[in-house]
Coordinates of C-alpha atoms in Angstrom, one line a residue:
Chain F
M125 CA 0.0 0.0 0.0
N126 CA 1.8 3.1 -1.2
T127 CA 1.3 6.6 0.2
Q128 CA -1.4 7.6 -2.3
Q129 CA -3.4 4.4 -1.6
F130 CA -2.9 5.0 2.2
N131 CA -4.2 8.6 2.0
Q132 CA -7.2 7.4 0.1
A133 CA -7.9 4.6 2.6
L134 CA -7.5 7.1 5.5
Q135 CA -10.0 9.5 3.8
D136 CA -12.5 6.7 3.3
I137 CA -12.3 5.8 7.0
Q138 CA -12.6 9.5 8.0
Q139 CA -15.7 10.0 5.9
D140 CA -17.4 6.7 6.6
R141 CA -20.8 7.3 8.1
T142 CA -22.3 3.9 7.9
Q143 CA -20.0 1.4 9.6
G144 CA -19.8 1.0 13.3
A145 CA -16.7 1.5 15.4
S146 CA -15.6 -2.1 15.4
A147 CA -15.9 -2.5 11.7
L148 CA -13.9 0.6 11.1
A149 CA -11.2 -0.5 13.6
R150 CA -10.9 -3.7 11.6
Q151 CA -10.7 -1.7 8.4
C152 CA -7.8 0.3 10.0
L153 CA -6.0 -3.0 10.9
G154 CA -6.5 -4.2 7.3
V155 CA -4.8 -1.0 6.1
L156 CA -1.9 -1.6 8.5
A157 CA -1.6 -5.2 7.4
A158 CA -1.4 -4.1 3.7
S159 CA 1.1 -1.4 4.6
A160 CA 3.3 -3.9 6.5
R161 CA 3.3 -6.2 3.5
D162 CA 4.4 -3.9 0.7
A163 CA 4.9 -0.2 1.7
V164 CA 8.2 1.0 0.4
A165 CA 10.9 0.7 3.2
C166 CA 14.6 0.2 2.9
D167 CA 15.0 -1.6 6.3
T168 CA 13.1 -2.8 9.3
Q169 CA 13.5 0.5 11.2
A170 CA 12.1 2.5 8.3
L171 CA 9.2 0.1 8.0
L172 CA 8.4 0.4 11.7
G173 CA 8.6 4.2 11.5
L174 CA 6.2 4.2 8.6
L175 CA 3.8 1.8 10.3
D176 CA 3.9 3.9 13.5
N177 CA 3.1 7.0 11.5
R178 CA 0.2 5.4 9.7
R179 CA -1.1 3.9 12.9
Q180 CA -1.1 7.4 14.5
Q181 CA -3.0 8.9 11.6
L182 CA -5.6 6.1 11.5
S183 CA -5.9 6.3 15.3
A184 CA -6.7 10.1 15.2
S185 CA -9.1 9.8 12.3
R186 CA -12.2 8.7 14.3
P187 CA -11.8 10.1 17.8
S188 CA -15.3 9.1 18.9
M189 CA -14.5 5.4 18.1
T190 CA -12.5 4.0 20.9
P191 CA -11.9 0.5 19.4
V192 CA -9.9 2.1 16.7
Q193 CA -7.5 3.5 19.3
N194 CA -7.6 0.4 21.4
L195 CA -7.0 -2.2 18.7
L196 CA -4.3 -0.2 17.0
D197 CA -2.6 0.3 20.4
H198 CA -2.8 -3.5 21.0
W199 CA -1.4 -4.2 17.6
W200 CA 1.5 -1.6 18.0
H201 CA 2.4 -3.0 21.4
G202 CA 3.2 -6.4 19.6
V203 CA 4.8 -4.8 16.6
R204 CA 7.1 -2.1 17.9
S205 CA 9.4 -4.7 19.5
L206 CA 10.1 -6.4 16.1
A207 CA 13.1 -4.1 15.4
D208 CA 15.6 -7.0 15.6
M209 CA 13.9 -8.9 12.8
S210 CA 14.8 -8.9 9.2
L211 CA 12.7 -6.6 7.0
S212 CA 10.8 -9.5 5.4
Q213 CA 10.2 -11.2 8.8
C214 CA 9.0 -7.9 10.2
R215 CA 6.6 -7.4 7.3
L216 CA 5.1 -10.9 7.7
E217 CA 4.9 -10.7 11.5
A218 CA 3.3 -7.1 11.6
A219 CA 0.7 -8.1 8.9
T220 CA -0.1 -11.4 10.7
E221 CA -0.4 -9.5 14.1
A222 CA -2.9 -7.1 12.5
E223 CA -4.9 -10.1 11.2
R224 CA -4.8 -11.7 14.6
W225 CA -6.4 -8.5 16.1
I226 CA -9.0 -8.5 13.4
E227 CA -10.0 -12.0 14.4
R228 CA -9.9 -11.1 18.1
S229 CA -12.2 -8.2 17.4
K230 CA -14.6 -10.3 15.5
S231 CA -14.6 -13.0 18.0
A232 CA -15.2 -10.6 20.9
L233 CA -18.1 -9.1 19.1
S234 CA -19.6 -12.5 18.4
Q235 CA -19.2 -13.6 22.0
A236 CA -20.7 -10.4 23.3
A237 CA -23.7 -11.0 21.0
E238 CA -23.9 -14.6 22.3
Q239 CA -23.9 -13.4 25.9
A240 CA -26.7 -11.0 25.1
A241 CA -28.7 -13.7 23.2
V242 CA -28.5 -16.0 26.2
F243 CA -29.4 -13.2 28.6
I244 CA -32.4 -12.0 26.6
G245 CA -33.8 -15.4 25.4
G246 CA -36.8 -15.7 23.2
H247 CA -40.3 -14.3 23.1
K248 CA -39.2 -10.7 23.6
T249 CA -39.7 -7.4 21.8
L250 CA -36.4 -5.3 21.6
I251 CA -36.2 -1.6 20.8
T252 CA -32.9 -0.4 19.4
H253 CA -31.4 2.8 17.9
S254 CA -28.8 3.1 15.1
L255 CA -27.0 0.2 13.5
S256 CA -24.5 -1.9 15.5
G257 CA -22.6 -5.0 14.4
T258 CA -23.2 -6.5 17.9
V259 CA -27.0 -5.9 17.7
V260 CA -27.1 -7.5 14.2
E261 CA -25.3 -10.6 15.4
L262 CA -27.6 -10.7 18.4
F263 CA -30.7 -10.7 16.2
Q264 CA -29.0 -13.4 14.0
R265 CA -28.8 -15.6 17.1
L266 CA -32.4 -14.7 18.2
K267 CA -34.1 -15.4 14.8
G268 CA -36.5 -18.3 15.2
S269 CA -36.9 -17.4 18.9
H270 CA -40.1 -15.4 18.5
V271 CA -38.4 -12.0 19.0
Q272 CA -39.7 -8.8 17.5
A273 CA -37.9 -5.6 16.8
L274 CA -38.7 -1.9 17.1
V275 CA -36.1 0.0 15.0
S276 CA -35.6 3.7 14.8
E277 CA -34.6 5.2 11.4
S278 CA -31.6 7.0 13.0
R279 CA -31.3 10.3 11.2
P280 CA -29.5 11.7 9.3
L281 CA -28.4 8.7 7.3
N282 CA -31.2 6.3 8.4
E283 CA -29.0 3.3 9.1
G284 CA -32.0 1.9 10.9
Y285 CA -33.2 1.0 7.4
S286 CA -30.2 -1.3 6.9
L287 CA -31.0 -3.1 10.2
A288 CA -34.7 -3.4 9.1
R289 CA -33.6 -4.9 5.8
Q290 CA -31.5 -7.5 7.6
L291 CA -34.3 -8.3 10.0
S292 CA -36.7 -8.6 7.1
E293 CA -34.4 -11.2 5.5
W294 CA -34.3 -13.1 8.8
Q295 CA -38.1 -12.9 9.1
I296 CA -38.0 -11.1 12.4
P297 CA -41.2 -9.0 12.7
T298 CA -40.1 -5.4 12.8
R299 CA -41.7 -2.0 13.2
L300 CA -39.7 0.9 11.8
L301 CA -40.1 4.3 13.6
T302 CA -38.9 7.9 13.2
D303 CA -36.5 8.7 16.0
A304 CA -39.2 11.0 17.4
Q305 CA -41.5 8.1 18.0
M306 CA -39.1 6.2 20.4
G307 CA -40.8 7.6 23.4
L308 CA -44.2 6.5 22.1
F309 CA -43.2 3.0 21.3
A310 CA -40.7 2.1 24.1
P311 CA -43.7 0.9 26.3
Q312 CA -44.4 -1.8 23.7
A313 CA -40.9 -3.3 24.1
D314 CA -39.6 -5.6 26.8
I315 CA -36.0 -4.4 26.6
A316 CA -34.0 -1.6 25.0
L317 CA -30.6 -2.6 23.7
V318 CA -27.9 -0.7 21.7
G319 CA -24.3 -1.2 20.7
A320 CA -21.6 1.3 21.5
D321 CA -19.0 3.5 19.9
S322 CA -17.2 3.9 23.3
L323 CA -17.7 3.1 26.9
L324 CA -16.3 5.8 29.3
P325 CA -14.4 4.8 32.4
D326 CA -17.4 5.4 34.6
G327 CA -19.6 3.1 32.4
S328 CA -21.3 6.0 30.5
L329 CA -22.0 5.2 26.8
V330 CA -21.0 7.1 23.7
N331 CA -23.3 6.1 20.9
K332 CA -25.2 7.6 17.9
A333 CA -27.1 10.7 18.8
G334 CA -30.6 9.7 20.0
T335 CA -29.3 6.9 22.3
L336 CA -29.7 9.1 25.3
L337 CA -33.3 9.7 24.4
L338 CA -33.9 6.0 24.0
A339 CA -32.4 5.4 27.5
L340 CA -34.7 8.1 29.0
A341 CA -37.7 6.6 27.2
A342 CA -36.7 3.1 28.5
R343 CA -36.5 4.4 32.0
E344 CA -39.9 6.2 31.6
A345 CA -41.4 2.9 30.2
A346 CA -39.8 0.9 33.1
I347 CA -38.0 -1.4 30.7
P348 CA -34.3 -2.3 31.1
F349 CA -31.8 -0.4 29.0
C350 CA -28.7 -2.5 27.9
V351 CA -25.5 -1.8 26.1
C352 CA -23.8 -4.8 24.3
C353 CA -20.3 -4.4 23.0
E354 CA -16.8 -5.9 23.0
S355 CA -14.5 -4.7 25.8
F356 CA -12.3 -3.1 23.1
K357 CA -14.8 -0.2 23.3
Q358 CA -13.8 0.6 26.9
R359 CA -12.0 3.9 27.3
T360 CA -9.3 4.2 30.0
P361 CA -9.0 7.4 32.0
A362 CA -5.7 8.0 30.3
M363 CA -7.5 8.4 26.9
G364 CA -9.2 11.6 28.2
P365 CA -12.8 12.7 27.4
P366 CA -14.2 11.6 24.0
L367 CA -14.6 14.0 21.2
L368 CA -18.2 13.9 19.9
E369 CA -17.7 14.0 16.1
T370 CA -19.7 16.5 14.1
M371 CA -20.4 15.7 10.5
P372 CA -21.2 17.8 7.4
V373 CA -24.6 19.6 7.9
D374 CA -25.6 19.0 4.2
E375 CA -26.5 15.4 5.3
L376 CA -29.6 16.9 7.0
G377 CA -31.1 18.5 3.9
A378 CA -32.0 21.5 6.1
P379 CA -32.5 25.0 4.5
S380 CA -29.6 27.4 4.7
L381 CA -30.8 30.5 6.5
P382 CA -29.1 33.6 7.9
G383 CA -28.5 33.3 11.6
V384 CA -29.5 29.6 11.7
Q385 CA -26.7 27.2 12.5
V386 CA -27.5 23.6 11.6
N387 CA -26.0 21.0 14.0
N388 CA -25.1 17.5 13.0
T389 CA -23.3 16.0 16.0
Y390 CA -23.3 12.2 15.6
F391 CA -22.9 11.1 19.1
D392 CA -24.4 11.7 22.5
I393 CA -23.5 10.4 26.0
T394 CA -25.8 8.3 28.1
P395 CA -24.9 8.5 31.8
A396 CA -24.1 5.2 33.5
R397 CA -27.1 5.7 35.9
L398 CA -29.5 5.2 33.0
I399 CA -27.9 1.9 32.0
D400 CA -29.2 -1.3 33.6
Y401 CA -26.9 -3.9 32.0
W402 CA -23.5 -3.8 30.3
I403 CA -22.9 -6.9 28.2
D404 CA -19.5 -7.8 26.8
E405 CA -17.7 -10.9 25.6
N406 CA -17.2 -12.0 29.2
G407 CA -20.6 -11.6 30.6
V408 CA -23.6 -9.5 31.7
Y409 CA -23.0 -6.9 34.4
S410 CA -25.3 -4.7 36.4
E411 CA -22.4 -2.4 37.3
P412 CA -19.9 -0.8 34.8
A413 CA -16.7 -2.8 34.1
P414 CA -14.1 -3.6 35.3
S415 CA -15.0 -3.8 39.0
S416 CA -18.2 -5.9 38.5
A417 CA -18.9 -9.6 38.4
P418 CA -21.3 -11.0 35.8
V419 CA -24.9 -11.4 36.7
K420 CA -26.7 -14.7 36.1
P421 CA -29.1 -14.6 33.0
D422 CA -32.0 -15.7 35.1
H423 CA -34.1 -12.4 35.0
Chain R
M16 CA -70.2 26.7 -0.1
N17 CA -71.9 23.9 -1.9
T18 CA -71.5 20.2 -1.1
Q19 CA -68.7 19.6 -3.5
Q20 CA -66.7 22.6 -2.1
F21 CA -67.4 21.4 1.4
N22 CA -66.2 17.9 0.7
Q23 CA -63.0 19.4 -0.8
A24 CA -62.5 21.7 2.3
L25 CA -63.1 18.7 4.6
Q26 CA -60.5 16.6 2.7
D27 CA -58.0 19.5 2.9
I28 CA -58.4 19.7 6.6
Q29 CA -58.2 15.9 7.1
Q30 CA -55.0 15.8 5.1
D31 CA -53.3 18.9 6.4
R32 CA -50.0 18.0 8.0
T33 CA -48.5 21.4 8.6
Q34 CA -51.0 23.6 10.5
G35 CA -51.4 23.4 14.2
A36 CA -54.7 22.5 15.9
S37 CA -55.7 26.1 16.5
A38 CA -55.2 27.1 12.9
L39 CA -57.2 24.1 11.7
A40 CA -60.0 24.8 14.2
R41 CA -60.2 28.4 12.8
Q42 CA -60.2 26.9 9.3
C43 CA -63.2 24.7 10.3
L44 CA -65.0 27.8 11.6
G45 CA -64.3 29.6 8.3
V46 CA -65.9 26.6 6.4
L47 CA -69.0 26.8 8.7
A48 CA -69.2 30.6 8.2
A49 CA -69.1 30.2 4.4
S50 CA -71.6 27.3 4.7
A51 CA -74.0 29.5 6.7
R52 CA -73.8 32.3 4.2
D53 CA -74.6 30.5 1.0
A54 CA -75.2 26.7 1.3
V55 CA -78.5 25.7 -0.4
A56 CA -81.3 25.5 2.2
C57 CA -85.0 26.1 1.8
D58 CA -85.6 27.3 5.3
T59 CA -84.0 27.9 8.7
Q60 CA -84.5 24.4 9.9
A61 CA -82.9 23.0 6.8
L62 CA -79.9 25.3 7.2
L63 CA -79.4 24.4 10.8
G64 CA -79.6 20.7 9.9
L65 CA -77.0 21.2 7.2
L66 CA -74.7 23.2 9.5
D67 CA -75.0 20.6 12.3
N68 CA -74.1 17.8 9.8
R69 CA -71.1 19.7 8.5
R70 CA -70.0 20.6 12.1
Q71 CA -70.1 17.0 13.0
Q72 CA -68.0 15.9 10.0
L73 CA -65.5 18.7 10.6
S74 CA -65.3 17.8 14.3
A75 CA -64.6 14.2 13.6
S76 CA -62.0 15.0 10.9
R77 CA -59.0 15.6 13.3
P78 CA -59.7 13.6 16.5
S79 CA -56.2 14.5 18.0
M80 CA -56.9 18.2 17.8
T81 CA -59.2 19.2 20.7
P82 CA -59.7 22.9 19.7
V83 CA -61.5 21.7 16.6
Q84 CA -64.1 19.9 18.8
N85 CA -64.1 22.7 21.5
L86 CA -64.5 25.7 19.2
L87 CA -67.1 23.9 17.0
D88 CA -69.0 22.9 20.1
H89 CA -69.0 26.5 21.4
W90 CA -70.1 27.8 18.0
W91 CA -72.9 25.2 17.8
H92 CA -74.1 26.1 21.3
G93 CA -74.8 29.6 20.1
V94 CA -76.2 28.6 16.7
R95 CA -78.6 25.8 17.4
S96 CA -81.0 28.1 19.2
L97 CA -81.5 30.3 16.1
A98 CA -84.4 28.2 14.8
D99 CA -86.9 31.0 15.4
M100 CA -85.0 33.4 13.1
S101 CA -85.7 34.0 9.4
L102 CA -83.4 32.1 7.0
S103 CA -81.4 35.3 6.1
Q104 CA -81.1 36.3 9.8
C105 CA -80.0 32.9 10.7
R106 CA -77.4 32.8 7.9
L107 CA -75.9 36.1 9.1
E108 CA -75.9 35.3 12.8
A109 CA -74.4 31.8 12.3
A110 CA -71.6 33.2 10.1
T111 CA -71.0 36.1 12.4
E112 CA -70.9 33.7 15.4
A113 CA -68.2 31.6 13.6
E114 CA -66.2 34.7 13.0
R115 CA -66.5 35.7 16.6
W116 CA -65.0 32.3 17.7
I117 CA -62.2 32.7 15.1
E118 CA -61.4 36.0 16.8
R119 CA -61.7 34.5 20.3
S120 CA -59.3 31.7 19.3
K121 CA -56.7 34.2 17.9
S122 CA -57.0 36.4 20.9
A123 CA -56.6 33.5 23.4
L124 CA -53.6 32.3 21.5
S125 CA -52.0 35.8 21.5
Q126 CA -52.7 36.2 25.2
A127 CA -51.2 32.8 26.0
A128 CA -48.1 33.8 24.1
E129 CA -48.0 37.1 26.0
Q130 CA -48.3 35.3 29.3
A131 CA -45.3 33.1 28.3
A132 CA -43.3 36.1 27.1
V133 CA -43.7 37.9 30.4
F134 CA -42.9 34.7 32.3
I135 CA -39.8 33.9 30.3
G136 CA -38.4 37.3 29.8
G137 CA -35.2 38.0 27.9
H138 CA -31.7 36.6 27.8
K139 CA -32.8 33.0 27.6
T140 CA -32.2 30.1 25.3
L141 CA -35.4 28.1 24.5
I142 CA -35.6 24.6 23.1
T143 CA -38.7 23.6 21.3
H144 CA -40.1 20.8 19.1
S145 CA -42.5 20.9 16.2
L146 CA -44.3 24.1 15.0
S147 CA -46.8 25.8 17.2
G148 CA -48.7 29.0 16.5
T149 CA -48.3 30.0 20.2
V150 CA -44.6 29.4 20.1
V151 CA -44.3 31.5 17.0
E152 CA -46.2 34.4 18.6
L153 CA -44.0 33.9 21.7
F154 CA -40.8 34.4 19.7
Q155 CA -42.3 37.4 18.0
R156 CA -42.8 39.0 21.4
L157 CA -39.3 38.0 22.5
K158 CA -37.4 39.2 19.5
G159 CA -35.0 41.9 20.5
S160 CA -34.9 40.4 24.0
H161 CA -31.6 38.5 23.5
V162 CA -33.3 35.1 23.3
Q163 CA -31.9 32.2 21.3
A164 CA -33.6 29.1 20.0
L165 CA -32.8 25.4 19.7
V166 CA -35.3 24.0 17.1
S167 CA -35.7 20.3 16.2
E168 CA -36.5 19.5 12.6
S169 CA -39.6 17.4 13.7
R170 CA -39.8 14.5 11.3
P171 CA -41.4 13.4 9.1
L172 CA -42.4 16.8 7.5
N173 CA -39.7 18.9 9.2
E174 CA -42.0 21.7 10.3
G175 CA -39.1 22.9 12.5
Y176 CA -37.6 24.3 9.2
S177 CA -40.6 26.6 9.0
L178 CA -40.0 27.8 12.6
A179 CA -36.3 28.3 11.9
R180 CA -37.2 30.4 8.7
Q181 CA -39.4 32.6 10.8
L182 CA -36.8 33.0 13.5
S183 CA -34.2 33.8 10.9
E184 CA -36.4 36.7 9.6
W185 CA -36.7 38.0 13.2
Q186 CA -32.9 37.7 13.6
I187 CA -33.3 35.3 16.6
P188 CA -30.1 33.2 16.7
T189 CA -31.2 29.7 16.1
R190 CA -29.6 26.2 16.1
L191 CA -31.5 23.6 14.1
L192 CA -31.2 19.9 15.2
T193 CA -32.3 16.5 14.2
D194 CA -34.9 15.2 16.6
A195 CA -32.3 12.7 17.8
Q196 CA -30.0 15.5 19.0
M197 CA -32.6 16.9 21.5
G198 CA -31.0 15.0 24.4
L199 CA -27.6 16.3 23.5
F200 CA -28.6 19.9 23.3
A201 CA -31.2 20.3 26.0
P202 CA -28.5 21.1 28.6
Q203 CA -27.6 24.2 26.5
A204 CA -31.1 25.6 26.9
D205 CA -32.6 27.5 29.9
I206 CA -36.1 26.3 29.2
A207 CA -38.0 23.8 27.1
L208 CA -41.3 25.1 25.7
V209 CA -43.9 23.6 23.3
G210 CA -47.4 24.2 22.1
A211 CA -50.1 21.6 22.4
D212 CA -52.6 19.8 20.2
S213 CA -54.6 18.8 23.3
L214 CA -54.3 18.9 27.1
L215 CA -55.9 16.0 28.9
P216 CA -58.1 16.4 32.0
D217 CA -55.2 15.4 34.2
G218 CA -52.8 18.0 32.6
S219 CA -51.0 15.5 30.3
L220 CA -50.0 16.9 26.9
V221 CA -50.9 15.5 23.5
N222 CA -48.4 17.0 21.0
K223 CA -46.3 16.1 18.0
A224 CA -44.4 12.8 18.4
G225 CA -41.0 13.6 20.0
T226 CA -42.5 16.0 22.6
L227 CA -42.3 13.2 25.3
L228 CA -38.6 12.8 24.4
L229 CA -38.0 16.5 24.8
A230 CA -39.8 16.5 28.2
L231 CA -37.6 13.6 29.3
A232 CA -34.5 15.4 28.0
A233 CA -35.5 18.6 29.8
R234 CA -36.0 16.7 33.1
E235 CA -32.6 15.0 32.6
A236 CA -31.0 18.4 31.9
A237 CA -32.8 20.0 34.9
I238 CA -34.4 22.7 32.9
P239 CA -38.2 23.5 33.2
F240 CA -40.5 22.0 30.6
C241 CA -43.5 24.2 29.8
V242 CA -46.6 24.0 27.6
C243 CA -48.2 27.1 26.3
C244 CA -51.6 27.0 24.6
E245 CA -55.1 28.5 24.8
S246 CA -57.6 26.9 27.1
F247 CA -59.6 25.8 24.0
K248 CA -57.1 22.9 23.9
Q249 CA -58.3 21.5 27.2
R250 CA -60.1 18.1 26.9
T251 CA -62.9 17.4 29.3
P252 CA -63.4 13.9 30.8
A253 CA -66.6 13.6 28.7
M254 CA -64.5 13.8 25.5
G255 CA -62.9 10.4 26.4
P256 CA -59.3 9.5 25.6
P257 CA -57.7 11.1 22.6
L258 CA -57.0 9.2 19.4
L259 CA -53.3 9.5 18.4
E260 CA -53.6 10.1 14.6
T261 CA -51.5 7.9 12.3
M262 CA -50.5 9.4 8.9
P263 CA -49.5 7.8 5.6
V264 CA -46.2 6.0 6.0
D265 CA -44.9 7.2 2.6
E266 CA -44.1 10.5 4.3
L267 CA -41.1 8.8 5.9
G268 CA -39.4 7.6 2.7
A269 CA -38.6 4.3 4.4
P270 CA -38.0 1.2 2.3
S271 CA -41.0 -1.2 1.8
L272 CA -39.8 -4.6 3.2
P273 CA -41.6 -7.9 3.9
G274 CA -42.4 -8.2 7.5
V275 CA -41.5 -4.6 8.3
Q276 CA -44.3 -2.3 9.4
V277 CA -43.5 1.4 9.1
N278 CA -45.1 3.5 11.8
N279 CA -46.0 7.1 11.4
T280 CA -48.0 8.1 14.5
Y281 CA -48.0 11.9 14.7
F282 CA -48.6 12.4 18.4
D283 CA -47.4 11.2 21.8
I284 CA -48.5 11.9 25.3
T285 CA -46.3 13.6 27.9
P286 CA -47.5 12.8 31.4
A287 CA -48.4 15.8 33.6
R288 CA -45.6 14.9 36.1
L289 CA -43.0 15.8 33.4
I290 CA -44.6 19.2 32.9
D291 CA -43.3 22.1 35.1
Y292 CA -45.6 24.9 33.9
W293 CA -48.8 25.2 32.0
I294 CA -49.3 28.6 30.4
D295 CA -52.6 29.7 28.9
E296 CA -54.4 33.0 28.2
N297 CA -55.2 33.4 31.9
G298 CA -51.8 32.8 33.5
V299 CA -48.9 30.6 34.3
Y300 CA -49.7 27.5 36.5
S301 CA -47.5 25.0 38.2
E302 CA -50.4 22.6 38.5
P303 CA -52.7 21.5 35.7
A304 CA -55.9 23.5 35.1
P305 CA -58.5 24.1 36.2
S306 CA -57.9 23.8 39.9
S307 CA -54.7 25.8 40.1
A308 CA -54.1 29.5 40.6
P309 CA -51.5 31.4 38.5
V310 CA -47.9 31.6 39.7
K311 CA -46.1 34.9 39.7
P312 CA -43.7 35.3 36.8
D313 CA -40.8 36.2 39.1
H314 CA -38.7 33.1 38.7

């Protein structure tokens, strides 16, 4: 992957509005694997310098998406110590290490979905907001278990439509709502469940704007609000506060008017006190990680 | 107004998605005034029968919009006793009575907006949802008082854009949001204020879907949530529970998918316990009408 190809890949990742944080993190790891294999470098040290530079650019490209930073940090932790290898050995090992983290990410996501599926069981109506890889895998596991879905469109890009399309294929009965109708329909659900872009150190949730409203609607409707994601989405205190990314306002299709500022912030923060269960690849918790022990799925 | 013209007017009112409940109620009264003036009738009794029939059709056309029922009932109360008049006298009096109720409706709306303007004062940031005639009049009174507005687009028809356009003309600094961002931005407002389609006997609020989410967001942000409307929007226990109107789903632009039901319910109900102030033409109340006395606007 030469410089021009890398810059294009970086721009694609920066501008991506449809994939979740985990998928984008794996895309970054794929870019690093390709870079390790064939980016121009005269020796091992030059290759490692180039990989470190590309890692840092990728890591900074999506500041709201913690798994990008976490997975790239894990990868670099294994790669930076390869300075004693030959160039060809270093290329192979750095690429293989990226692919290992891609697999670990996928595996953690699947296991988190499995934990949620066991916890929720069948004969339930779930309400969700936005599109999450974990939530898609959860529904895949629950199809045939008499579950129903309430899905918000998730403005501005309506990725809820993609989820509805998948649920339709799996023959899971689904009702599609405007985001504004989440308060009206939450009482018809048994459980509210979303994925995450990041989890803050205190257990608060960074996710697509509107998630906070769903959490408030769930509390109002007295149904549990759950977040299901891999632990790679956990931010450490050292990472500092998350930046809530703002996207181009032309996505909204709003009129351009003097004195009217159109806002298109993609993420909001749901405080931990509005979250009833945190589900990751290791279990289901009624307190934020890492201090808590899993709860039994016997509710 | 002949039968064909009446049927067209009735259909226009049924299908109207942009005007608020008060404006539609006045439109109904205008239809009745025109009917009184020149609908075909051989005598007074025939005219009153025709007017009663048209009143009932209009009244049933927008079941979520209480002022339609209330104002038409008030009008009919004055008109049904005109049986002793000559036909021409009855025509004039029934039309004039409709115009009186149109003026009373406008006057009550203006006075409610004035009560809210005095209560809120200047140097405040208001967050609102949907488009309300009362809220427009309130902002008209507050322009030049250093107020700012946070306006949600209000899917599916985005009538928030119309409000933003009006605020832009009045040079009131405005930020326009997707409905999903209301939770994120409520903490930047001093007060949340909406109009109403109906007030239920216990003080609960029927208004555009998403209003409940704004009320929950306001409570979460610890800012007061206020409803401002004329008392013609008050439902009596005898009127029974409100029907929450559902509109054509093609308004949403959502994909048509097997097993996926698209929902387009226009209204939700905000329980009275989430409302801090009820404002009508008579005052500002911290308890639902009619038992409460106005609070002083000295907060």
